[in-house]
CSV table of C-alpha atoms in Angstrom, one decimal:
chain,number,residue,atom,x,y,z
Y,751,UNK,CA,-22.1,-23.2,77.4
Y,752,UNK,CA,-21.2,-20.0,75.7
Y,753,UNK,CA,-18.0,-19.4,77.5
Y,754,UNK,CA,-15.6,-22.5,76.3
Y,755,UNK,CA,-12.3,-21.6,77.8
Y,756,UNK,CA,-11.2,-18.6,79.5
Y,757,UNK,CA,-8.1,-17.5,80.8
Y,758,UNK,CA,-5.3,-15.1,82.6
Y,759,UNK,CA,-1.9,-15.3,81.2
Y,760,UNK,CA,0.9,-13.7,82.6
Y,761,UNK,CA,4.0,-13.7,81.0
Y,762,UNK,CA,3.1,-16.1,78.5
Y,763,UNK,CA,1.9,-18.1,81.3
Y,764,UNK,CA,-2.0,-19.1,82.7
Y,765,UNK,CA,-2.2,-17.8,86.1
Y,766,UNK,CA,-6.0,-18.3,86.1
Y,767,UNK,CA,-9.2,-19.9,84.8
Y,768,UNK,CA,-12.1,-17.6,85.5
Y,769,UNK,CA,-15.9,-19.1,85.7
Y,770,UNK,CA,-17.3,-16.3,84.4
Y,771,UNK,CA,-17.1,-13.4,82.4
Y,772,UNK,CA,-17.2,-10.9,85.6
Y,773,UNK,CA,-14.3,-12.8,87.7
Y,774,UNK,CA,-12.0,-12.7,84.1
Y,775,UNK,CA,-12.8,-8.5,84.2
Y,776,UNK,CA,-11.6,-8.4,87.9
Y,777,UNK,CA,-8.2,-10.3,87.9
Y,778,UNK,CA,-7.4,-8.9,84.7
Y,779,UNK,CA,-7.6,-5.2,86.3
Y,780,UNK,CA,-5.6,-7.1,89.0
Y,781,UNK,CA,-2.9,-8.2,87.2
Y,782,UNK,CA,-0.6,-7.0,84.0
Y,783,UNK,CA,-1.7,-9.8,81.7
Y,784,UNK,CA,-4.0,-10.7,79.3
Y,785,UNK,CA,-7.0,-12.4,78.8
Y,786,UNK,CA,-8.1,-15.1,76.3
Y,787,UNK,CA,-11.6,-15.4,75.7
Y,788,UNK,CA,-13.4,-18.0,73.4
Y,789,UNK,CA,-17.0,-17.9,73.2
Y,790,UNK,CA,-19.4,-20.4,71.3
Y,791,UNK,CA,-21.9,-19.4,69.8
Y,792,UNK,CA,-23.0,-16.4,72.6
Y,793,UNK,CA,-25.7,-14.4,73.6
Y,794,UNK,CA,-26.0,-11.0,72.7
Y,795,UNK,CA,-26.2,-10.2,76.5
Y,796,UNK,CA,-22.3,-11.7,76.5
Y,797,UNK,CA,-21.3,-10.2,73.1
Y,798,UNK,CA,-22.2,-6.9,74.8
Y,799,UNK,CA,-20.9,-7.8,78.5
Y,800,UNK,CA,-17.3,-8.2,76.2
Y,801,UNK,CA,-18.2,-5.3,73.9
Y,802,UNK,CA,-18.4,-2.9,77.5
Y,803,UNK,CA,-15.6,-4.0,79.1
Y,804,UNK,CA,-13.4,-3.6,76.3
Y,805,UNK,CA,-14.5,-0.6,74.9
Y,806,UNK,CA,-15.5,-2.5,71.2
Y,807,UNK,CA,-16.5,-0.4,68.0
Y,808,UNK,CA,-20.3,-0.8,67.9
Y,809,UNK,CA,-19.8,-1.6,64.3
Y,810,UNK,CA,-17.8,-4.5,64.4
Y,811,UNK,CA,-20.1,-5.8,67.7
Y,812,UNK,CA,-23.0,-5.4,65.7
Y,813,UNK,CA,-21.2,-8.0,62.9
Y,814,UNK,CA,-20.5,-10.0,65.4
Y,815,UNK,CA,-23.9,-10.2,66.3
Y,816,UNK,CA,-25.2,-10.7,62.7
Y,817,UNK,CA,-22.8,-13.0,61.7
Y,818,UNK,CA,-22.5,-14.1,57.8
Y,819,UNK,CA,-19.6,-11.4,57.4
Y,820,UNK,CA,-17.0,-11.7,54.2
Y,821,UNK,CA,-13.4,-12.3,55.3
Y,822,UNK,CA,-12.2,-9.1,56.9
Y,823,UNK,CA,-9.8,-7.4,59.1
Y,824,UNK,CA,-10.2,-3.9,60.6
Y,825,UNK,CA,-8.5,-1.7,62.7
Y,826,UNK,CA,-10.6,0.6,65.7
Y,827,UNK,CA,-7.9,2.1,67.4
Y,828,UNK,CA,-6.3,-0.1,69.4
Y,829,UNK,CA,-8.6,-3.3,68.7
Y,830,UNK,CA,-8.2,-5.2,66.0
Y,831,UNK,CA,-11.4,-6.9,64.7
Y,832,UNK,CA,-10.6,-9.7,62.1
Y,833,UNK,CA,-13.6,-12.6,60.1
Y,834,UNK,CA,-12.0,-15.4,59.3
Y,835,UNK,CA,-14.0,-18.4,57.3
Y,836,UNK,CA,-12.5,-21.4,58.5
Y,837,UNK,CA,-13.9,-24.6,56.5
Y,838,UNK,CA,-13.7,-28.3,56.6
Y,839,UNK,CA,-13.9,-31.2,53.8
Y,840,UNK,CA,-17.0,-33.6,54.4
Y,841,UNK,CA,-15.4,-37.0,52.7
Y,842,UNK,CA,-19.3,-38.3,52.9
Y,843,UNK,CA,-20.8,-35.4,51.1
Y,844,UNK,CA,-18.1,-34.6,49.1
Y,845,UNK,CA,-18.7,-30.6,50.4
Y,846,UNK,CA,-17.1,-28.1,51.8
Y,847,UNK,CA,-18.7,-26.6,55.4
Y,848,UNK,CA,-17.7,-23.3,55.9
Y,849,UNK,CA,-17.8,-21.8,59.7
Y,850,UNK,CA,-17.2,-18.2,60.9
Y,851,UNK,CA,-14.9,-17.1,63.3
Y,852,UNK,CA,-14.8,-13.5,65.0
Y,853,UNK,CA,-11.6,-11.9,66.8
Y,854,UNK,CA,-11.5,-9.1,68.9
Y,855,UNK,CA,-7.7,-8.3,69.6
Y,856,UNK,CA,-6.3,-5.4,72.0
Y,857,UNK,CA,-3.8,-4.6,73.9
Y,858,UNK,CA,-4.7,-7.0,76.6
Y,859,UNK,CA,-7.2,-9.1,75.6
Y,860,UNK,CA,-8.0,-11.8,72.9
Y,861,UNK,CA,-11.8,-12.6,72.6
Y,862,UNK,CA,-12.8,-15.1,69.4
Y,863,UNK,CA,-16.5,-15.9,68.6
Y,864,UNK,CA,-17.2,-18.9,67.0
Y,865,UNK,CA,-20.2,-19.9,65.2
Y,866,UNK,CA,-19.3,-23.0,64.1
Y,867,UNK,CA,-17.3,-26.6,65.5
Y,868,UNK,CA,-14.0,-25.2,63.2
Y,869,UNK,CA,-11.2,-24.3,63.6
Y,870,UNK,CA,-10.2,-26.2,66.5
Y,871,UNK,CA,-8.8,-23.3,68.9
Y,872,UNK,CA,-8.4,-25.7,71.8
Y,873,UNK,CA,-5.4,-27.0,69.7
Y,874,UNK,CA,-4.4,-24.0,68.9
Y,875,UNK,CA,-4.2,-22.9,73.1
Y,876,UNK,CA,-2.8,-25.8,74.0
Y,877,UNK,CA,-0.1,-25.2,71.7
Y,878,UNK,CA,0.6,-21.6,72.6
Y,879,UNK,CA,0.4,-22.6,76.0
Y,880,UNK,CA,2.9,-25.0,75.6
Y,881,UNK,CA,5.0,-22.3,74.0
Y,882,UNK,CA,5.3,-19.7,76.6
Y,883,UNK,CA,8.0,-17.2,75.2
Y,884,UNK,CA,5.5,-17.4,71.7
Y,885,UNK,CA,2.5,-16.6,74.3
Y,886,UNK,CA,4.2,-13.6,75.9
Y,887,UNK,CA,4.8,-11.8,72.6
Y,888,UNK,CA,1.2,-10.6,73.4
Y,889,UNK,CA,-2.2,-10.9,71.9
Y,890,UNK,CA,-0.8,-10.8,68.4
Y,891,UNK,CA,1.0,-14.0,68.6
Y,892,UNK,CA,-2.7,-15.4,69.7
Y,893,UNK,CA,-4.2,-13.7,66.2
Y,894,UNK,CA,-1.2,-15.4,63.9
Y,895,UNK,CA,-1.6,-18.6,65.7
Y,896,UNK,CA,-5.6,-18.8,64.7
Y,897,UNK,CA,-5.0,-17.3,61.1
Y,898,UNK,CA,-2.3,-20.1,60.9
Y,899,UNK,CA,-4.7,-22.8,61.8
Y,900,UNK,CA,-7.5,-21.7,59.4
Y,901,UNK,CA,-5.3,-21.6,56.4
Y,902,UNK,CA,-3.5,-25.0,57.6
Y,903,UNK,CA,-7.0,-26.6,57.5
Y,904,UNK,CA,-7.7,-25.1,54.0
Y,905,UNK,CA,-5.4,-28.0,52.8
Y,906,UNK,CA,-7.5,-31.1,53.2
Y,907,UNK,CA,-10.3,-29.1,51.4
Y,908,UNK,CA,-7.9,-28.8,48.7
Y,909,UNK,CA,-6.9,-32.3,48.2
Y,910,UNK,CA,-10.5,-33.0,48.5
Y,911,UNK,CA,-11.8,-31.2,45.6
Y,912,UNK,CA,-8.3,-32.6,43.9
Y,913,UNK,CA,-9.6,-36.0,44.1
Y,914,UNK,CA,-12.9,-34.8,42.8
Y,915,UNK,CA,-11.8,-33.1,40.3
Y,916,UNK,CA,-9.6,-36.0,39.1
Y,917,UNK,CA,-12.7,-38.4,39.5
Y,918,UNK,CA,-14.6,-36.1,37.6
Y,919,UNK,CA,-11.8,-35.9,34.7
Y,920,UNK,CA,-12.2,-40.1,34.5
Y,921,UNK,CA,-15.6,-39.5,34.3
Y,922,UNK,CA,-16.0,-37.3,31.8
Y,923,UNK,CA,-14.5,-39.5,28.5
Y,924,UNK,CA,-16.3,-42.8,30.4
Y,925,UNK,CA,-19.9,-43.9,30.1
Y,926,UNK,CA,-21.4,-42.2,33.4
Y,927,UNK,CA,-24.7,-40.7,33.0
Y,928,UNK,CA,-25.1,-36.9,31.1
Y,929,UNK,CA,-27.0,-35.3,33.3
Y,930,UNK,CA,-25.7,-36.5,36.9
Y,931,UNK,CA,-22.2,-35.2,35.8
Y,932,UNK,CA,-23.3,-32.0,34.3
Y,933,UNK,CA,-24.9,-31.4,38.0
Y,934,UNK,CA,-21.7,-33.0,39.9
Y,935,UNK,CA,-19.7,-30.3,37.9
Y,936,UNK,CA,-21.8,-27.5,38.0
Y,937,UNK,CA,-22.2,-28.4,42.5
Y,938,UNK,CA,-18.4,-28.3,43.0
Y,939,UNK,CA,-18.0,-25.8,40.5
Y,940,UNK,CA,-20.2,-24.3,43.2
Y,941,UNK,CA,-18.1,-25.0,46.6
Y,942,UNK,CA,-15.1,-24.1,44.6
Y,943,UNK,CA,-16.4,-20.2,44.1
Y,944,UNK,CA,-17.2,-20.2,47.8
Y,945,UNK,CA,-14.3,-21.8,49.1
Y,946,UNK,CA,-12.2,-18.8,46.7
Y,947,UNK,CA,-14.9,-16.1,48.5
Y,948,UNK,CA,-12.8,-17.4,51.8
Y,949,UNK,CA,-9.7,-17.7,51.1
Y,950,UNK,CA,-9.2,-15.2,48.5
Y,951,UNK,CA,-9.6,-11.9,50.8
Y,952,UNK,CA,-7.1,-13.4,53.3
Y,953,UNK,CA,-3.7,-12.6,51.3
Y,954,UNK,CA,-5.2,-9.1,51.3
Y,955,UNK,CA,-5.9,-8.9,55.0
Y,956,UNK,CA,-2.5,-10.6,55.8
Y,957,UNK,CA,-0.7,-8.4,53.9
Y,958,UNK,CA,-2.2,-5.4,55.5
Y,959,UNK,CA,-1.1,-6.8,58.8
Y,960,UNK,CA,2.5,-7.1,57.8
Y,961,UNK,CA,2.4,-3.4,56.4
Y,962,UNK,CA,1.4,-2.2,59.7
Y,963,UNK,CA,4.0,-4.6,61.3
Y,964,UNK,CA,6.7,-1.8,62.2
Y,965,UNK,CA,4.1,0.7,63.5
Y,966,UNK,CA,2.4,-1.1,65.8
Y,967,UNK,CA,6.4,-2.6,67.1
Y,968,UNK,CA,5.4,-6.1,66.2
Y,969,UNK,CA,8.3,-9.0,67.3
Y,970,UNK,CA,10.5,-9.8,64.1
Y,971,UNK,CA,9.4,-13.5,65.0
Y,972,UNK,CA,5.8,-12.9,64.4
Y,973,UNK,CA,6.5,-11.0,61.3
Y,974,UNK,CA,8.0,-13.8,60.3
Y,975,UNK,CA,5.0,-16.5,60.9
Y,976,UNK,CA,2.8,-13.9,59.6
Y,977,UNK,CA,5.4,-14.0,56.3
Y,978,UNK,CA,5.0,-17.3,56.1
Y,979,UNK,CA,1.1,-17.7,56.7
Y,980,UNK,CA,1.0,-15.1,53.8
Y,981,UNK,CA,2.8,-17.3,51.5
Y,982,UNK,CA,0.6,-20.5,52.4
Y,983,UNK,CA,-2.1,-18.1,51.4
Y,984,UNK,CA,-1.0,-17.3,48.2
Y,985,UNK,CA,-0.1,-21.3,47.4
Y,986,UNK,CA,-4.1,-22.0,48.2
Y,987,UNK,CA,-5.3,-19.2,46.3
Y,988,UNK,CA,-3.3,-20.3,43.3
Y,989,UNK,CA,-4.4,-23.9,43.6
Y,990,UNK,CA,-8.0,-23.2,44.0
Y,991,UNK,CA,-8.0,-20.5,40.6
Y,992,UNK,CA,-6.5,-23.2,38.8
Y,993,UNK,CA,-9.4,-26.1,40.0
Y,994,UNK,CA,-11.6,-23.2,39.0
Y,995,UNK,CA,-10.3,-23.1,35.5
Y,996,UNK,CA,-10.4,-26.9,35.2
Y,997,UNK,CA,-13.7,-27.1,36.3
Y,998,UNK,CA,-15.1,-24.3,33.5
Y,999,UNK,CA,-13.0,-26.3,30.9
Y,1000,UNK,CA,-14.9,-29.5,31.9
Y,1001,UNK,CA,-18.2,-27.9,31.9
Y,1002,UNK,CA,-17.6,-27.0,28.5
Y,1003,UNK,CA,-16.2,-30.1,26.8
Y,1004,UNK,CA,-19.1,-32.2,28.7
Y,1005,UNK,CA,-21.4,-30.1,27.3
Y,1006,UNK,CA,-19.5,-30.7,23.6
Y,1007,UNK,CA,-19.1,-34.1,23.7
Y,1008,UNK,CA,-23.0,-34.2,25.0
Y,1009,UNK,CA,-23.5,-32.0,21.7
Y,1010,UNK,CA,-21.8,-34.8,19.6
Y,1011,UNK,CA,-23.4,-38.2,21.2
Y,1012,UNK,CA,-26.7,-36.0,20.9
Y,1013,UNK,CA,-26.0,-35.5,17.2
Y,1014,UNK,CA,-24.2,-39.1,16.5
Y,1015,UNK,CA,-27.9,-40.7,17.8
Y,1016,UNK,CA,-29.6,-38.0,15.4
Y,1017,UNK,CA,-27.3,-39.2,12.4
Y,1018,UNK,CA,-27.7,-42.7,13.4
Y,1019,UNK,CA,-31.7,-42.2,13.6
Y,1020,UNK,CA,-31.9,-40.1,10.4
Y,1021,UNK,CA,-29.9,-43.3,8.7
Y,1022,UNK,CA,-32.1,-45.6,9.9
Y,1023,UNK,CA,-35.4,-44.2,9.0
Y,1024,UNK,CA,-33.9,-43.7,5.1
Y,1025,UNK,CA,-33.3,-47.3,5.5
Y,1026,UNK,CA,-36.6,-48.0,6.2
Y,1027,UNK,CA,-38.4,-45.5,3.6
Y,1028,UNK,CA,-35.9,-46.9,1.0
Y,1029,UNK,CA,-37.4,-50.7,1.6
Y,1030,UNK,CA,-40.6,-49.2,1.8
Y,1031,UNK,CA,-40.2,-47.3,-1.0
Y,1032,UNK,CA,-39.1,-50.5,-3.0
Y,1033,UNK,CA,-41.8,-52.6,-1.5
Y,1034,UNK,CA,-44.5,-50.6,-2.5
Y,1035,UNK,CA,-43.8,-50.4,-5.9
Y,1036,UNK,CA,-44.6,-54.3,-6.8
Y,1037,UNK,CA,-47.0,-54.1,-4.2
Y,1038,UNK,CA,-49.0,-51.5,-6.8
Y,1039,UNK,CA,-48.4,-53.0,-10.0
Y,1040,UNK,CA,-50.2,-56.4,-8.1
Y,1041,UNK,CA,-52.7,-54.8,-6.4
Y,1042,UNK,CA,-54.0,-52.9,-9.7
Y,1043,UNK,CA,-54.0,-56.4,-11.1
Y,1044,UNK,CA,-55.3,-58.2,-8.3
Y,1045,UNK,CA,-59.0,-56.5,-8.7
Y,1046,UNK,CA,-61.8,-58.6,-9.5
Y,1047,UNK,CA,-63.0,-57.0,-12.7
Y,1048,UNK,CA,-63.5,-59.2,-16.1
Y,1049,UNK,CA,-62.8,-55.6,-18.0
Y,1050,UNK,CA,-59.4,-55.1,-17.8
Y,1051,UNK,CA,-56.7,-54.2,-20.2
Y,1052,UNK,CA,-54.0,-57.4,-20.7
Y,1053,UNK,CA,-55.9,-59.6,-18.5
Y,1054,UNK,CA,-56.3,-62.3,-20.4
Y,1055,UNK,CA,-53.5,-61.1,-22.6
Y,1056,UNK,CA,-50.8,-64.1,-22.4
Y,1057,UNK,CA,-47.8,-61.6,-21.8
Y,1058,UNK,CA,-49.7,-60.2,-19.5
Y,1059,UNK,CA,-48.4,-62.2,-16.1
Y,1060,UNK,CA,-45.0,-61.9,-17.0
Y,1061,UNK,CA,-44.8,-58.8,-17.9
Y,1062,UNK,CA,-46.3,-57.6,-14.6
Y,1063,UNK,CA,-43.6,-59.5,-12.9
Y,1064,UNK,CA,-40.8,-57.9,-14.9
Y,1065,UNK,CA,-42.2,-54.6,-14.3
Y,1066,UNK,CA,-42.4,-55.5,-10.2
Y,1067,UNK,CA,-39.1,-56.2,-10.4
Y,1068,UNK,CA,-37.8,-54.0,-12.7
Y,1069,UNK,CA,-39.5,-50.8,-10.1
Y,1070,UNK,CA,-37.7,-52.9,-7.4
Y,1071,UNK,CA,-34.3,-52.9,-9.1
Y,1072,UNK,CA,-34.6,-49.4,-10.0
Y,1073,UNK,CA,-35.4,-48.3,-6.8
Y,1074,UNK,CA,-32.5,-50.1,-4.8
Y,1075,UNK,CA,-29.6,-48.5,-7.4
Y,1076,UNK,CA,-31.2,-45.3,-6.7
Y,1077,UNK,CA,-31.4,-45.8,-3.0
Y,1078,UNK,CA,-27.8,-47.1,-2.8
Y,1079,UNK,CA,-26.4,-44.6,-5.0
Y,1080,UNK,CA,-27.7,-41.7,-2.4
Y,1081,UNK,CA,-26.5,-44.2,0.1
Y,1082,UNK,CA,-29.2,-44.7,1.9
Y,1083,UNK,CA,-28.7,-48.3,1.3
C-alpha cells in the first residue's frame, strides 16, 4: 500500500483517518485543519492526485517522481518542498544505506514521500500526536519534527564509521593483508564522501529556514527546535570532515609503509642473491684451477712436475681467500 497513514488534525488533534486519498480532500475542505499525508513509495497517478489538489510546482512533482535528488529545500509560494537523505548503519556490512525522503509543506497540509524503510515517521507521528499543543503550531512543527529525526539517526552512522575507522587505525601498523586494507579504506573512504553529500547541504537548508523564520510568523518554540537541529547539524558535519581527513591520512601512510615493506623485501632479496654470487664467485675459482688440471692429456705443463699438486691447491685456496676478503669488505658477506 502506497498510502501508509493518513490523517485530519484539528487543533493539534486527529479527528479522522481517511481510506483514501479522495475522502482526506473532502473532510479537509470540511474542516479548518490539516492533513498529514505519508506515501510509500507511490504511483505517479497518486503523486499527481496530491500534486492537483494542492496546487504543487510541476517542478518539484516532477522530482518527486524521478527521485535521486541532492538534499534540498525550496520555497513555491506557499509550499515548501524540502529532500532529505535519511540513512542508516548496516553493522553486517559495515555500510551506510541511504534512503530519500520528499516533503511537501503548505498551509494546510503535510504530504512526505518516502522511497525507502528510513526514517521512521510513524515514530515521529506518534510523538507529535502525543504532543498536541507542538501539533497545533501547524505544518511546520511536522517539517522540524522529520528534519529532527533524520539528523538524530545520522548518529549511529557516525559511531559506526568511528569504530571502523578505529579498527582500521589497529590495522594499519599490524600484519593484516596489503591489499584487503587498501580496499577497506578506499570503500569507507567511499560511504564517508556520500554520507558528507547528505548531510552537508542540510546546515545550509536549515539555516535558510531560520532566516525566513520571522517572515513567514513562525512560533519562537519551533525557532528554537529548528536552532537546535541546526547546531546537531553542524556537530555531524564537523565529525564526518574530520573521519574524512583521517581516512586520506591513512590511505597515505598505508600506502608508505607498503612502499617500505615492498623495498625492505627488495633490500633483503638484493642481499641475498650477493650472498649467493659471492659463494659462487668463490666456488668457482678452485673449481677452474681443478678442472684445467683434471683433463686427461699426458702434454701438460707441471704435470708431472712434483710442486705441481701443491701448488694447485695453494693457488685454489689462495683465489678462495682472496675472494671472501673482497666479498666481505663490500659486505656482501
Amino acid at each position: 500500500m502506497a498510502l501508509i497513514d493518513n490523517g485530519v488534525y484539528v487543533h493539534g488533534r486527529r479527528v479522522e483517518t481517511p481510506k483514501n486519498l479522495d475522502e482526506t480532500y473532502r473532510i479537509l475542505d470540511a474542516v479548518d485543519g490539516i492533513a498529514w499525508i505519508g506515501l510509500y513509495r507511490p504511483s505517479p497517478q497518486e503523486v499527481h492526485s496530491v500534486a492537483r489538489e494542492f496546487d504543487l510546482h510541476p517542478l518539484a512533482v516532477e522530482d518527486a517522481l524521478s527521485g535521486h535528488q541532492r538534499s534540498k529545500v525550496e520555497r513555491y509560494g506557499d509550499t515548501l518542498f524540502a529532500v532529505l537523505r535519511p540513512a542508516r548503519y548496516r553493522d553486517e556490512q559495515e555500510s551506510i544505506e541511504f534512503g530519500e525522503l520528499h516533503l511537501f509543506i503548505g498551509p494546510d497540509f503535510v504530504v512526505t514521500i518516502r522511497h525507502a524503510e528510513s526514517p521512521n515517521l510513524v515514530a515521529v507521528r506518534q510523538r507529535m500526536e502525543a504532543n498536541p499543543e507542538l501539533l497545533a503550531m501547524g505544518p511546520e512543527a511536522v517539517l522540524y519534527a522529520i528534519l529532527d529525526e533524520v539528523v538524530d539517526g545520522y548518529e549511529p552512522i557516525v559511531a559506526g564509521l568511528l569504530n571502523d575507522i578505529d579498527e582500521i587505525e589497529d590495522e594499519l601498523f599490524g600484519d593484516s593483508d596489503d591489499d584487503a586494507l587498501s580496499r577497506r579504506i578506499y570503500q569507507l573512504s567511499r560511504e564517508v564522501i556520500n554520507f558528507q553529500r547528505a548531510v552537508h547541504p542540510l546546515a545550509g537548508m536549515l539555516e535558510w529556514l531560520r532566516r525566513g523564520s520571522d517572515k513567514y510568523r513562525i512560533d519562537e518554540e519551533l525557532q528554537r527546535s529548528l536552532r537546535d537541529v541546526l547546531d546537531h547539524v553542524i556537530r555531524v558535519n564537523e565529525r564526518v570532515d574530520s573521519f574524512r581527513a583521517i581516512l586520506e591520512n591513512a590511505l597515505t601512510v598505508h600506502s608508505a609503509l607498503v612502499s617500505r615493506r615492498q623495498s625492505d623485501a627488495s633490500l633483503a632479496q638484493n642481499d641475498e642473491i650477493k650472498k649467493i654470487s659471492s659463494w659462487a664467485a668463490i666456488i668457482f675459482a678452485p673449481t677452474l684451477v681443478g678442472t684445467v688440471y683434471g683433463m686427461n692429456f699426458d702434454a701438460m705443463p707441471e704435470l708431472h712436475w712434483t710442486y705441481g699438486y701443491p701448488l694447485a691447491i695453494g693457488a685454489m685456496a689462495a683465489f678462495a681467500v682472496a675472494l671472501y676478503g673482497v666479498f666481505k669488505y663490500k659486505k656482501w658477506l
